[in-house]
Structure formats: structure tokens, C-alpha cells
Amino acid sequence: MPTPVESGTSELRDPRDPRDPFDVAVVGAGPAGLAAAVTAAAGGRSVLLLDAGERPGGQFWRHPPPAPGSAEGEDTVRVHHDGARFAALRRALAHHVARGRLTHRPGHQVWLVTRDEDGFLIESTPVHPGTAPVTRRARARALILCPGAADRQLPVPGWTLPGVMAAGGAQALWQGQRALAGRRVLVAGTGPFLLSVAGGLAEAGARVVGVWEAGSPRAWASRLPAVARVPAKAVEGLGHVATLARHRVPYLTRTVVREVLGEDRVRAARPARLDAAGRPGPAGDEVPVDLVALGWGFTPSLELPLQLGAATRLDADGSLVVTVDDEQRADIPGLWVAGEATGVGGAALGVAEGTLAGLSAAGRPTEGRAARRLRARIAAHRAFARAMHLAHPVPAGWSDWLRDDTVVCRCEEVDAATVRAAHDTLGADDARTVKMLTRCGMGWCQGRVCGLATALLASHHAGRAPTEADLAATAARPLAFPVTLGELAELGDEEGGFGGDAVGAGEG
Ligand SMILES: Cc1cc2nc3c(=O)[nH]c(=O)nc-3n(C[C@H](O)[C@H](O)[C@H](O)COP(=O)(O)OP(=O)(O)OC[C@H]3O[C@@H](n4cnc5c(N)ncnc54)[C@H](O)[C@@H]3O)c2cc1C
């Protein structure tokens, strides 16, 4: 069988047959994508694994480059949660790469996927291109998308000041670069993830002055059966609580950041208590800080599934997610989706879903005892995730803390008054119309930061609950990453570009 190829690359492996596709392409080398790729390769399929990250592991197994003199992977078990599982996946990855079954292409962002009668066309560019950007085109008969999720944000007065960051960003800076984004830190928002961030930063040497949690632990009381199904999560949570106790970090519940203060950077934050309806009360006293790390959960990255037209639904946390069946298949033939893109639920769920997707895409049995155990694990983690989402909702009255001049869309500098005026004076009562009239979500980040707020504000002003269409208005992007006009033009010039007659793996 000829070796599968990619195009437009110095690594064209079999110039004799540029049409031979990979059996399976996987996008994303986080917990879900790694598991999917090694499972499909173990099933005898030729696999291409593409990831924007330079090193495998995604958001969860983020790690600094190896220290000089130490080998890649030495840190794995020591540094990471569930490091043994990561080590096993990395070993499997190396094993399949060495045997030529798996092509791992790190540092490549996939900006477009299309489908024709022969399968999928995957366009990617290096994250750090040399002098001439190169689009690499690959073909695959089956595609498993595992693009993960990004930090979810809500605007608050002062959130554009330097020193206000996404909680995940502050954690990633420490985990990936060993850089502390601040010394006197406030962590706020909602969900157990705040505990992990606060604990990690405290262990790293920051003075964490508080965790302000919008929810209440009491909300878990009626959801204990879901916790009992995944005891490891409870143990992990207790570990974080112990870390916070050791560092004497105050943990306030039903409390939010009402306002961030500062002139050219963060100087302080003011809290507010939430009432029973989730509405913030008056701002309390200033708490001096130099970093405010905000986290409201995660927003699944749906650019690629939406490019292909995959069906979606609203999850319990209000996120737009891809609808999949009990083998992780989306409603597009040949497409599987796993991990956060099918519902935010953590790394262990991602690994289980990725494994199932890899089995299914490789045509391996998904009915035996092992597969049944896998499905049971997925069901338990999904039940836990649902409980977590319901226990930590975005406060119903969050928009009360906005002022007229609070920026909602940072890229286009659209403030809350402008968003409201789009409804009150121009009649916009859905997120898409708000976006078109105000440019909210049309800037550099393409709604990745302001998308949720835009959808929630649009539906709030219209006096109804947010819909799938509101969320999709800022989640769908024609290109998943910016590319040069030259790259776009080349794609259009090609026979087969944008879904015409495909040339398979011809030069891209
Ligand atoms: C900062 C942070 C800390 C977290 N801490 C915890 C924790 O303590 N406990 C816990 O259970 N969960 C935690 N989570 C959640 C956990 O990381 C996720 O549940 C898990 O990583 C999901 O796995 P995944 O494979 O779906 O996605 P990810 O791990 O996000 O991996 C997705 C991968 O896809 C790549 N990608 C996306 N789009 C493209 C594209 N177009 N082209 C190429 N590559 C692409 C990304 O670069 C990334 O490497 C944390 C998340 C974050 C962001």
C-alpha cells in the first residue's frame, strides 16, 4: 500500500501517488485527540495527527520545555495530573510514529476543512511560518476533530486593564512558561477550575488574596449521586481545597467581581454579593491586587465542525456543542468529534471519548466488554459534568454589573450601551443582528472572547433565553485561523479548492 502523503511540504513522502489519503486524520493532540490517534493507529490505520501546539498534551497536559540536559518526557509523571496516563499516550504516539503508522505534525493550525465524495481535505499552516508561509493540504477518508475549548469570559467594568486575565491564561503561563502573571492575585468566576488555578498559583509562589466563587457549594448537595460515580473528581477537588487551606487562601461564595480598578494597570478589585436571584448587590471595599484571573468555564472551539455543517445542541452550561451518537459520530459521514467540543467535561472524559472515536473510525469493535466499560465511563463523566454545570451557572443577573461604558467586544471596542442601543433603537433581537449592527465579535478574535456575552446580552435585551442561533452567530468562522491573502488565493486557484474536483494530496 502506498504511503499516505501530504502536499505542499518538504516532507512529501510518496511523490508517486499524490492521491493516496490517510485513513484517519485527527485534529488536536490534547487528551481526546491523542487517545483517538493512537487508538486508530493501533487498529492498523494510517493516521495524521495535526496540532497547533508544539508539544502533545493540549490544555490539560501543558508542560514547559524540558530543562537543558533532560530528555523530553522526564517531567511527565512528576508534573502532571494523571501523568501516568499521559506518559502511556506519549509512548504509544512515539511507537506508532516510529513504525510509520502515524504522522505527527505539531505546530500546525488547521484553518479549513472541507469534504467531498472521497473524504476530507485539511488545510493547515505552521504556527511559526518561515519567510514564506506554506499551506499544507492533507486528505483523509475519516476525520476526528478534537479541538478542545477556550476560557469563557464575561465583561466587567475595568476588565480591559492590563493585569486582568483569563484564569486559564494565568495557569497556562505558569505551566507552559514558568512565568507568574502577578504577585497579589485574585481568582474569580465560577466552577471547580478556579480552585485548580488558585492552588497552582499559590504553590508557584503568588499571594492569592482570595477565590470569589459566584456559586455555592450547597448547589452540589442535590447532585451527590453524580459525584459518587466519579470519585476521582471528588478526591481531586479535596486536594485543591487542602492546597488553598495550606496557603490560607480565603474562599468566598456567592461573590463576584463588581469592578476592577486601576489607571494604567490593575490596582484593586471590588466584590459584590449575589442575591438569591443571582443579581449583584452594591460593590464592597477595594481589595488591592495586581492580577485578577477570571474564569466562567470554557467555550468549546467549534470552528472546524461548523465549517463542515455538523449538527449542534446547547449543553447544560449554555455552550454550543457538537451532537454525537454513542460512537462519537457527528451527523456528517466520516466525521467523529471528541473531547470538549462535544461538551465540556474534563480530560478523563476527553480520553474516553477519543478512544471510542478512534476505535469507531478504525472500524474496530465497539460492542465488546471493553467498549461497554468505556461507554459506562463516558456516561459517568458526562453525568458529573452536567452536575458541575448546573451547580455553577453564569449568574442570572450578571449584566447588572455592566456600566454603559463597559467594553463588551475588546477588539472592536463596542461598549454595553451600544449593544443595548442595537436592540432598543434598531430592533436587533438576536446575536447575529447585534453583531452586524455593532461589529461585536467581528474583530481579530472573531468573537472568541466576547461571543458568549454578545449572545447572552442579545437574548436578555430581547427578553428571552439564548438559543443555538445566538451562540452560533459568534462561533462559526469561515476560517479557523487567520491566513495570508496569498494562501487564500492559492487555495482558490487550485483545482479542488473549496470543495471543487479534488486533486487529493496534490501540491497545496
Ligand atoms: C488552563 C486550563 C486548565 C485546566 N485544568 C483542568 C484540571 O485541573 N482538571 C480537569 O479535569 N480539567 C482541566 N481543564 C480542562 C481540560 O484541560 C480539558 O478538559 C481537556 O484538556 C480537554 O481535552 P481536549 O482534548 O478536548 O482539548 P484540549 O486539551 O484543549 O486540546 C485541544 C488541542 O487541539 C488543538 N487545536 C484546536 N484547534 C486546532 C486547529 N484548528 N488546528 C490545530 N490544532 C488545533 C489545540 O492546540 C489543543 O492542543 C483545564 C483547561 C484549561 C484551559
XYZ file of C-alpha atoms and ligand atoms in Angstrom:
561
model
C 0.000 0.000 0.000
C 1.484 3.398 -0.915
C 2.451 5.702 1.920
C -0.128 8.391 2.647
C 1.011 11.835 1.742
C 0.550 15.459 2.446
C 1.090 18.185 -0.037
C 2.935 21.469 -0.278
C 5.618 20.281 2.053
C 9.218 19.307 2.083
C 8.037 16.071 3.605
C 6.145 14.768 0.596
C 6.608 11.146 1.348
C 5.418 9.410 -1.763
C 5.553 11.582 -4.846
C 4.443 8.639 -6.975
C 0.895 8.721 -5.716
C -0.213 12.114 -4.529
C -3.829 10.980 -4.333
C -3.498 8.425 -1.570
C -5.237 9.747 1.523
C -4.634 8.970 5.169
C -7.207 6.594 6.587
C -7.819 8.888 9.529
C -6.837 12.490 10.273
C -7.096 13.780 13.843
C -7.075 17.495 14.656
C -5.919 18.312 18.191
C -3.366 16.466 20.309
C -4.974 17.088 23.696
C -6.308 14.229 25.827
C -9.077 13.418 23.313
C -7.021 13.727 20.128
C -4.019 11.812 21.466
C -6.255 8.946 22.558
C -8.109 8.964 19.228
C -4.926 8.989 17.145
C -3.095 6.189 18.951
C -6.256 4.046 19.077
C -6.847 4.425 15.334
C -3.170 3.677 14.625
C -3.304 0.611 16.882
C -6.219 -0.514 14.739
C -3.894 -0.623 11.739
C -4.995 2.651 10.148
C -2.666 5.261 8.688
C -3.138 8.338 10.841
C -2.254 12.005 10.541
C -2.276 13.947 13.835
C -2.260 17.730 13.489
C -1.963 20.098 16.426
C -1.343 23.809 16.844
C 0.744 23.091 19.947
C 4.434 22.383 19.646
C 4.179 19.525 22.124
C 1.393 17.000 22.637
C -0.956 17.248 25.609
C -3.382 20.083 24.810
C -4.643 22.311 27.598
C -4.555 19.705 30.316
C -1.095 18.255 29.892
C 0.595 21.549 29.259
C 4.248 21.436 30.132
C 7.315 23.619 29.944
C 10.071 22.692 27.506
C 12.448 20.116 29.015
C 15.248 21.584 31.107
C 18.636 21.632 29.366
C 20.170 18.207 29.619
C 16.941 16.368 30.431
C 15.009 14.290 27.954
C 11.553 15.091 26.631
C 9.050 13.268 28.806
C 11.098 13.064 32.000
C 8.777 15.594 33.617
C 5.622 13.813 32.590
C 4.659 11.827 35.650
C 6.040 14.324 38.128
C 4.449 17.494 36.798
C 1.053 16.417 35.554
C -2.320 15.381 36.862
C -2.832 11.845 35.696
C 0.746 11.904 34.409
C 0.894 8.114 34.073
C -1.911 8.180 31.517
C -0.176 10.966 29.602
C 3.106 9.048 29.672
C 1.356 5.973 28.248
C -0.253 8.012 25.463
C 3.058 9.664 24.596
C 4.777 6.270 24.497
C 2.063 4.945 22.183
C 2.412 8.035 19.993
C 6.187 7.543 19.689
C 5.686 3.842 18.988
C 3.269 4.400 16.108
C 5.326 7.271 14.681
C 8.432 5.053 14.715
C 6.558 2.330 12.824
C 5.339 4.789 10.202
C 1.660 4.333 11.027
C 1.208 7.767 12.477
C 2.393 11.127 11.142
C 2.504 13.688 13.935
C 2.530 17.263 12.758
C 2.856 19.610 15.760
C 2.921 23.393 15.408
C 0.319 23.356 12.627
C -3.027 25.074 12.795
C -5.816 23.736 10.647
C -7.680 26.664 9.187
C -10.095 24.954 6.826
C -11.670 21.541 6.438
C -13.895 20.625 3.518
C -15.474 17.387 2.389
C -16.095 15.803 -0.979
C -17.075 12.334 -2.140
C -13.592 10.945 -1.387
C -13.307 12.242 2.150
C -11.855 15.313 3.786
C -9.411 17.994 2.685
C -7.492 19.557 5.547
C -5.628 22.833 5.086
C -3.047 23.779 7.693
C -0.251 26.293 8.124
C 2.694 26.297 10.508
C 2.047 28.378 13.622
C 5.500 29.898 13.199
C 5.991 30.096 9.445
C 9.398 30.839 7.992
C 9.719 33.634 5.500
C 7.193 32.073 3.125
C 4.005 30.728 4.679
C 3.192 27.236 3.454
C -0.229 25.744 3.349
C -0.163 22.035 3.741
C -3.035 20.109 2.340
C -3.814 16.631 3.531
C -6.501 14.220 2.539
C -8.191 11.702 4.790
C -11.026 9.251 4.445
C -12.155 9.830 8.026
C -11.732 12.828 10.283
C -11.740 13.045 14.085
C -11.979 16.586 15.398
C -10.744 17.174 18.955
C -10.178 20.951 19.049
C -10.872 21.454 22.766
C -12.156 24.653 24.309
C -11.074 28.127 25.352
C -11.618 30.113 28.553
C -15.083 31.601 28.811
C -15.225 35.266 29.754
C -17.803 37.831 30.854
C -17.111 41.564 30.745
C -16.941 43.558 33.969
C -16.024 47.222 34.471
C -12.242 47.504 34.284
C -11.624 44.105 32.669
C -9.615 45.637 29.825
C -6.914 46.859 32.221
C -3.537 45.130 31.971
C -3.445 42.650 34.833
C -6.882 41.173 34.164
C -6.530 37.747 32.553
C -8.432 34.605 31.848
C -7.900 32.166 34.725
C -6.774 29.531 32.238
C -4.325 32.020 30.726
C -2.717 32.731 34.101
C -2.418 28.998 34.738
C -1.097 28.306 31.238
C 1.586 30.991 31.627
C 2.833 29.282 34.736
C 2.546 25.731 33.431
C 3.937 26.433 29.973
C 6.486 29.191 30.635
C 7.069 29.148 34.389
C 6.033 32.836 34.420
C 3.813 34.280 37.163
C 1.450 36.897 35.745
C 1.120 38.635 39.123
C 2.204 38.501 42.750
C -1.013 39.505 44.523
C -3.707 37.527 42.828
C -7.493 37.352 42.914
C -9.149 34.371 41.212
C -12.859 34.824 40.433
C -15.739 33.498 38.367
C -17.291 30.096 38.882
C -16.535 26.370 38.877
C -14.027 23.948 40.372
C -11.425 25.095 37.846
C -10.914 28.227 39.975
C -9.623 26.013 42.783
C -7.085 24.433 40.475
C -5.861 27.825 39.221
C -5.717 29.400 42.690
C -3.943 26.369 44.152
C -1.457 26.235 41.291
C -0.587 29.932 41.530
C -0.270 29.754 45.333
C 2.071 26.768 45.035
C 4.058 28.722 42.450
C 4.695 31.495 44.972
C 1.927 34.021 44.290
C -0.011 35.500 47.191
C -3.607 34.526 46.348
C -5.756 37.048 48.223
C -8.970 35.218 47.510
C -11.164 33.000 45.400
C -14.505 34.714 44.705
C -16.892 31.996 43.609
C -20.232 33.100 42.176
C -21.843 29.769 43.025
C -22.324 27.981 46.282
C -21.019 24.548 47.305
C -24.545 23.875 48.597
C -25.657 23.571 44.981
C -23.777 20.258 44.921
C -25.898 18.791 47.738
C -28.631 17.527 45.436
C -26.077 16.269 42.921
C -24.043 13.918 45.077
C -25.088 10.766 43.147
C -23.296 12.160 40.068
C -20.194 12.865 42.175
C -20.279 9.340 43.597
C -19.973 7.947 40.055
C -16.594 9.676 39.581
C -14.875 9.541 42.983
C -11.551 10.661 41.462
C -13.086 14.083 40.839
C -14.043 14.458 44.498
C -10.534 13.438 45.534
C -9.056 15.978 43.078
C -11.357 18.685 44.457
C -10.409 17.899 48.050
C -6.753 18.091 47.056
C -7.296 21.623 45.755
C -9.184 22.591 48.921
C -6.281 21.297 51.030
C -3.817 23.335 48.950
C -5.873 26.502 49.433
C -6.130 25.821 53.166
C -2.359 25.322 53.399
C -1.788 28.696 51.750
C -4.600 30.317 53.801
C -6.486 31.450 50.711
C -9.909 32.926 51.623
C -12.738 31.295 49.648
C -15.875 33.440 49.333
C -19.049 32.031 47.820
C -21.888 33.875 46.058
C -19.365 36.631 45.449
C -18.357 38.256 42.170
C -16.004 40.966 40.958
C -18.214 44.022 40.591
C -15.438 46.297 39.376
C -11.711 46.236 38.631
C -9.862 49.440 39.462
C -6.658 50.925 38.169
C -5.217 53.634 35.990
C -2.711 52.094 33.568
C -2.964 48.635 35.154
C -4.886 46.749 37.826
C -4.639 48.213 41.315
C -7.644 46.665 43.095
C -10.948 44.858 42.716
C -14.285 45.370 44.470
C -16.556 42.457 45.318
C -20.336 42.171 45.337
C -22.571 39.557 46.931
C -25.109 37.818 44.726
C -28.706 37.606 45.933
C -30.858 34.501 45.575
C -31.805 35.529 42.019
C -28.152 35.859 41.013
C -28.173 39.674 40.985
C -25.140 41.515 42.334
C -25.508 43.845 45.289
C -23.515 47.052 45.837
C -19.723 46.968 45.480
C -17.739 46.284 48.643
C -14.376 47.640 49.746
C -11.358 47.704 47.458
C -9.048 44.707 47.670
C -5.537 45.564 46.430
C -4.314 43.141 43.736
C -2.025 43.166 40.711
C -3.659 40.236 38.893
C -7.328 39.360 38.502
C -7.779 35.892 36.964
C -11.350 35.427 35.718
C -12.916 32.126 34.697
C -16.521 31.370 33.796
C -15.961 27.871 32.444
C -14.991 27.025 28.890
C -16.306 27.637 25.395
C -15.861 24.692 23.006
C -13.931 25.550 19.821
C -16.385 24.720 17.065
C -14.893 26.421 14.016
C -13.961 23.200 12.232
C -17.130 21.165 12.958
C -19.231 24.171 11.929
C -17.255 24.550 8.682
C -18.444 21.044 7.833
C -22.021 21.784 8.891
C -22.110 19.390 11.857
C -25.306 19.481 13.916
C -25.077 21.174 17.314
C -27.049 21.493 20.543
C -26.972 23.600 23.698
C -25.280 21.879 26.646
C -26.169 22.260 30.325
C -23.673 25.121 30.719
C -25.285 27.005 27.825
C -22.400 26.217 25.457
C -22.898 25.272 21.852
C -21.529 21.725 21.371
C -21.474 19.168 18.561
C -24.165 16.493 18.661
C -22.659 12.998 18.531
C -24.043 9.474 18.685
C -22.877 6.712 21.031
C -19.709 6.197 18.956
C -18.821 9.929 18.864
C -20.002 10.203 15.246
C -21.323 13.573 14.128
C -24.118 13.696 11.565
C -21.633 14.167 8.694
C -20.500 10.850 7.148
C -16.895 10.063 8.103
C -16.747 12.696 10.863
C -16.175 11.950 14.555
C -15.852 14.579 17.295
C -14.471 14.015 20.809
C -13.445 15.972 23.896
C -14.629 19.419 24.926
C -16.192 20.101 21.512
C -18.980 17.646 22.405
C -19.460 19.086 25.904
C -17.047 20.491 28.479
C -16.271 17.663 30.883
C -12.567 17.376 31.676
C -9.551 15.456 30.487
C -10.581 11.949 31.600
C -13.821 12.273 29.633
C -11.797 13.519 26.661
C -9.532 10.454 26.761
C -12.513 8.083 26.948
C -14.358 9.814 24.103
C -11.212 9.986 21.979
C -10.574 6.275 22.496
C -14.116 5.421 21.447
C -13.881 7.685 18.390
C -10.531 6.102 17.439
C -11.998 2.597 17.726
C -15.043 3.503 15.690
C -13.138 5.396 12.980
C -10.725 2.458 12.647
C -13.651 0.090 12.205
C -12.738 -1.808 15.374
C -15.392 -3.441 17.561
C -17.292 -1.035 19.757
C -19.651 -3.579 21.275
C -17.444 -5.835 23.453
C -16.896 -5.714 27.210
C -14.058 -3.188 26.987
C -16.152 -0.866 24.845
C -19.074 -1.201 27.244
C -16.780 -0.199 30.117
C -15.607 2.778 28.069
C -19.197 3.865 27.475
C -20.003 3.494 31.173
C -17.015 5.715 31.994
C -18.175 8.292 29.465
C -21.716 8.244 30.902
C -20.406 8.725 34.463
C -18.174 11.647 33.466
C -20.954 13.252 31.468
C -23.287 12.993 34.465
C -20.615 14.622 36.631
C -20.081 17.372 34.070
C -23.793 18.075 33.924
C -23.950 18.318 37.721
C -20.979 20.695 37.668
C -22.562 22.920 35.022
C -25.862 23.090 36.882
C -24.114 23.834 40.188
C -22.021 26.628 38.657
C -24.185 28.613 36.246
C -23.429 32.080 34.974
C -25.360 34.291 37.464
C -28.741 35.202 36.004
C -28.265 38.882 36.843
C -24.666 39.221 35.632
C -25.446 42.022 33.176
C -26.437 44.235 36.140
C -22.758 44.769 36.883
C -22.141 46.295 33.441
C -21.972 50.055 33.078
C -22.806 51.881 29.854
C -19.120 52.331 29.063
C -18.068 48.762 29.926
C -16.392 47.296 26.860
C -18.084 44.109 25.654
C -16.089 43.486 22.454
C -12.458 44.388 23.085
C -11.254 44.047 19.500
C -13.847 46.423 18.065
C -14.248 48.463 21.273
C -18.023 48.057 21.448
C -19.488 49.031 24.818
C -22.561 47.780 26.665
C -24.619 50.882 25.800
C -24.021 50.300 22.088
C -25.146 46.688 22.373
C -28.284 47.754 24.208
C -28.976 50.512 21.681
C -28.809 47.950 18.875
C -31.896 46.401 20.433
C -33.663 49.464 21.815
C -33.295 51.750 18.829
C -32.510 49.434 15.913
C -34.655 46.450 16.839
C -31.861 43.836 16.940
C -33.185 40.928 18.963
C -30.755 38.163 18.103
C -26.973 37.884 18.379
C -26.377 37.805 14.644
C -28.148 41.124 14.106
C -26.406 42.666 17.116
C -23.103 41.537 15.633
C -23.886 43.024 12.231
C -25.084 46.339 13.645
C -22.391 46.860 16.297
C -19.373 44.858 14.978
C -19.343 42.896 18.264
C -17.315 39.750 17.560
C -16.039 40.952 14.183
C -12.512 41.862 15.255
C -9.261 39.952 15.467
C -10.511 37.318 17.925
C -13.683 36.768 15.873
C -15.887 36.522 18.933
C -13.781 34.018 20.850
C -13.706 36.386 23.842
C -16.996 38.313 23.556
C -19.141 35.651 21.868
C -20.894 34.397 24.987
C -21.532 37.913 26.314
C -22.905 39.045 22.953
C -25.267 36.070 22.781
C -26.412 36.500 26.387
C -26.928 40.263 26.059
C -28.792 39.939 22.756
C -31.232 37.425 24.218
C -31.526 39.321 27.528
C -32.484 42.549 25.760
C -34.967 40.610 23.644
C -36.485 39.188 26.850
C -35.873 35.507 26.083
C -33.393 32.684 26.728
C -30.357 32.372 24.435
C -30.771 29.981 21.522
C -28.416 27.857 19.454
C -28.603 30.512 16.740
C -27.392 33.196 19.196
C -24.365 31.089 20.110
C -23.657 30.034 16.536
C -23.599 33.687 15.417
C -20.237 34.179 17.104
C -18.916 30.582 16.981
C -18.978 29.995 13.216
C -15.930 31.310 11.368
C -15.208 30.773 7.656
C -11.530 30.291 8.541
C -10.480 28.844 11.890
C -7.254 30.872 11.935
C -6.143 33.962 10.019
C -4.166 33.156 6.864
C -2.477 35.388 4.333
C -4.323 36.526 1.235
C -1.654 34.684 -0.766
C -2.596 31.411 0.883
C -6.261 32.011 0.250
C -5.656 32.914 -3.377
C -3.579 29.769 -3.880
C -6.393 27.683 -2.482
C -8.929 29.298 -4.784
C -6.638 28.805 -7.793
C -6.305 25.122 -7.184
C -8.438 22.601 -8.845
C -10.390 21.204 -5.927
C -10.025 24.261 -3.759
C -13.102 24.971 -1.652
C -14.846 21.749 -2.488
C -14.414 21.547 -6.281
C -12.983 18.479 -8.000
C -10.399 17.301 -5.562
C -6.816 16.692 -6.531
C -6.227 14.569 -3.473
C -2.891 15.280 -1.953
C -1.577 17.339 -4.874
C 0.690 20.296 -4.173
C -1.013 22.849 -1.954
C -5.776 26.227 31.548
C -6.656 25.017 31.739
C -6.525 24.232 32.902
C -7.327 23.113 33.103
N -7.221 22.374 34.265
C -8.008 21.276 34.420
C -7.944 20.478 35.589
O -7.217 20.811 36.522
N -8.709 19.331 35.658
C -9.525 18.940 34.604
O -10.184 17.883 34.632
N -9.615 19.700 33.509
C -8.891 20.852 33.405
N -9.013 21.633 32.302
C -9.879 21.163 31.270
C -9.060 20.171 30.443
O -7.881 20.789 30.030
C -9.862 19.758 29.271
O -10.991 19.084 29.753
C -9.098 18.809 28.365
O -7.830 19.313 28.048
C -9.916 18.615 27.123
O -9.214 17.822 26.222
P -9.425 18.022 24.662
O -8.528 17.026 24.015
O -10.864 18.020 24.355
O -8.944 19.505 24.356
P -7.574 20.290 24.591
O -6.795 19.741 25.703
O -7.963 21.722 24.641
O -6.761 20.023 23.257
C -7.175 20.566 22.030
C -5.953 20.663 21.127
O -6.402 20.971 19.826
C -5.557 21.951 19.269
N -6.347 22.661 18.261
C -7.546 23.275 18.385
N -7.949 23.768 17.218
C -6.986 23.466 16.321
C -6.835 23.711 14.919
N -7.769 24.379 14.202
N -5.690 23.279 14.321
C -4.736 22.602 15.020
N -4.849 22.326 16.348
C -5.959 22.754 16.976
C -5.166 22.823 20.445
O -3.965 23.498 20.192
C -5.003 21.771 21.547
O -3.688 21.274 21.593
C -8.248 22.760 32.114
C -8.374 23.547 30.950
C -7.611 24.676 30.771
C -7.829 25.538 29.536
